[in-house]
One Martini backbone bead per residue (centre of mass of N, CA, C, O) as a GRO file, in nm:
protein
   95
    1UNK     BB    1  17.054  14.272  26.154
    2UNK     BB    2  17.103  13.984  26.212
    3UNK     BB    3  16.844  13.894  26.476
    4UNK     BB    4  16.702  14.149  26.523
    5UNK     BB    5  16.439  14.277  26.552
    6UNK     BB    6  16.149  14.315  26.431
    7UNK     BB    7  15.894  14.523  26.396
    8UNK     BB    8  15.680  14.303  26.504
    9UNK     BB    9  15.846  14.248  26.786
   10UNK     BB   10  15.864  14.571  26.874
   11UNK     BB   11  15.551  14.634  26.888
   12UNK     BB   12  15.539  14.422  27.157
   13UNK     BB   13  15.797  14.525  27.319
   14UNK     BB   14  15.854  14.828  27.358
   15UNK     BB   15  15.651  14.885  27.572
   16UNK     BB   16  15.741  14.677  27.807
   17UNK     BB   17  15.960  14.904  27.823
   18UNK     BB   18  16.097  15.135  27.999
   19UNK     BB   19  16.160  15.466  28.031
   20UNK     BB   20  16.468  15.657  27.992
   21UNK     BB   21  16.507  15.874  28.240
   22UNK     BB   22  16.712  16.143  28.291
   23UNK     BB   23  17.051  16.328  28.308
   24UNK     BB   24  17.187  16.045  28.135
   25UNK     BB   25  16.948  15.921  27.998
   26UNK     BB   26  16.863  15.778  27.750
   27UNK     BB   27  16.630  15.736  27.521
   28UNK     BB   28  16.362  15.510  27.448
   29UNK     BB   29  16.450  15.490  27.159
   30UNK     BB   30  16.707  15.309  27.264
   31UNK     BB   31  16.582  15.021  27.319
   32UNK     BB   32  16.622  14.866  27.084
   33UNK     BB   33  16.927  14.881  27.037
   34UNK     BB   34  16.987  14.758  27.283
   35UNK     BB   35  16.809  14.503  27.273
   36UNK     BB   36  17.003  14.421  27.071
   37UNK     BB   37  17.283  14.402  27.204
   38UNK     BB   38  17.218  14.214  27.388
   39UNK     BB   39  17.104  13.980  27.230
   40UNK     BB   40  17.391  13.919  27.088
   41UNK     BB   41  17.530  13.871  27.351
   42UNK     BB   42  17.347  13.606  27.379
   43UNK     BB   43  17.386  13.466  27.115
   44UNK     BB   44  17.749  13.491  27.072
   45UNK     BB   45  17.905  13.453  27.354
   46UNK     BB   46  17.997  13.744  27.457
   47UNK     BB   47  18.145  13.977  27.584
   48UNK     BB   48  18.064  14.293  27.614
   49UNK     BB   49  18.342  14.449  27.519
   50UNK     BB   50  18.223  14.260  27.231
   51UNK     BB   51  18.048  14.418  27.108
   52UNK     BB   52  17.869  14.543  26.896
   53UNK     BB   53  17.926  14.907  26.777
   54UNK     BB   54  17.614  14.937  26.659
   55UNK     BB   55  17.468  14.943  26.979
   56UNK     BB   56  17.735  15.107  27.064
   57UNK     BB   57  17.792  15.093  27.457
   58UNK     BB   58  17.858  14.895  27.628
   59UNK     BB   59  17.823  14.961  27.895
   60UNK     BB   60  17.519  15.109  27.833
   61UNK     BB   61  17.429  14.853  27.801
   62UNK     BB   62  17.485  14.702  28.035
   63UNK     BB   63  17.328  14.873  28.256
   64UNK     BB   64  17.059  14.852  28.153
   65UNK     BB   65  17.049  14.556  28.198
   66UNK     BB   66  17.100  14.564  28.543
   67UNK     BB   67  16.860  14.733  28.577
   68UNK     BB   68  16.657  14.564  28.488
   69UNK     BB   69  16.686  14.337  28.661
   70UNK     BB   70  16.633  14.489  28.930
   71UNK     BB   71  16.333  14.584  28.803
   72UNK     BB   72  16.213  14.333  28.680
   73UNK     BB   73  16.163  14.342  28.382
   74UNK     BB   74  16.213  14.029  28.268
   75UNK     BB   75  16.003  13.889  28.416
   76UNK     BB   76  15.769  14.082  28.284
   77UNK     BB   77  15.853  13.997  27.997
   78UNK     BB   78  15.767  13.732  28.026
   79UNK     BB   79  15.492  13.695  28.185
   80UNK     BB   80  15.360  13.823  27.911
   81UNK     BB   81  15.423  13.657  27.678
   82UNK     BB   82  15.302  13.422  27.777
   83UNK     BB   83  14.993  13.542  27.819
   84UNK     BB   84  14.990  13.572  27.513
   85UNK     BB   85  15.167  13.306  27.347
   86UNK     BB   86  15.489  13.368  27.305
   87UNK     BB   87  15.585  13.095  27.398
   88UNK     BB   88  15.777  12.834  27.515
   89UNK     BB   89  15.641  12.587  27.691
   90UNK     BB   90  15.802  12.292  27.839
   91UNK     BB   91  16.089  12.368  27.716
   92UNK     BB   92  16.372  12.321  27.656
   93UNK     BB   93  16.706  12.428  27.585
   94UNK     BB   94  16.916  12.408  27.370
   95UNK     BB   95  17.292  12.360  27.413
   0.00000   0.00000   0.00000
């Protein structure tokens, strides 16, 4: 779907989030897909509950979304991508 990851970014970032692991969670394989739901939700500021079903389930796309935050993923995601030189700093987000 547009705007989902392509295969070269997929390759960057699949490694740096955590494998999903234990008895409710789906496998780390899912990683992709959740986190183009994610990135969709944030692309078209709908609420999760709108997310588009290609995705999964709004839910465990968000619970997942939460963990990750919660354990820092994101920050660590970030972080990771400035020292590789794959960001642009420096500038603001246009509104």
């Amino acid at each position: 779907m547009r705007g989902d990851l392509t295969d070269e970014e997929w390759a960057i970032i699949g490694s740096l989030l955590p494998p999903e692991r234990g008895r409710w969670s789906r496998p780390a394989q899912d990683n992709r897909l959740f986190l183009n739901g994610m990135l969709y939700v944030l692309r078209v500021s709908c609420p999760w509950r709108d997310m588009h079903e290609r995705y999964g389930k709004w839910n465990s796309v968000y619970v997942r979304f939460r963990r990750w935050a919660e354990q820092g993923v994101w920050d660590a995601l970030l972080e990771t991508l400035v020292e590789l030189g794959l960001t642009v700093t420096g500038r603001s987000v246009p509104p």
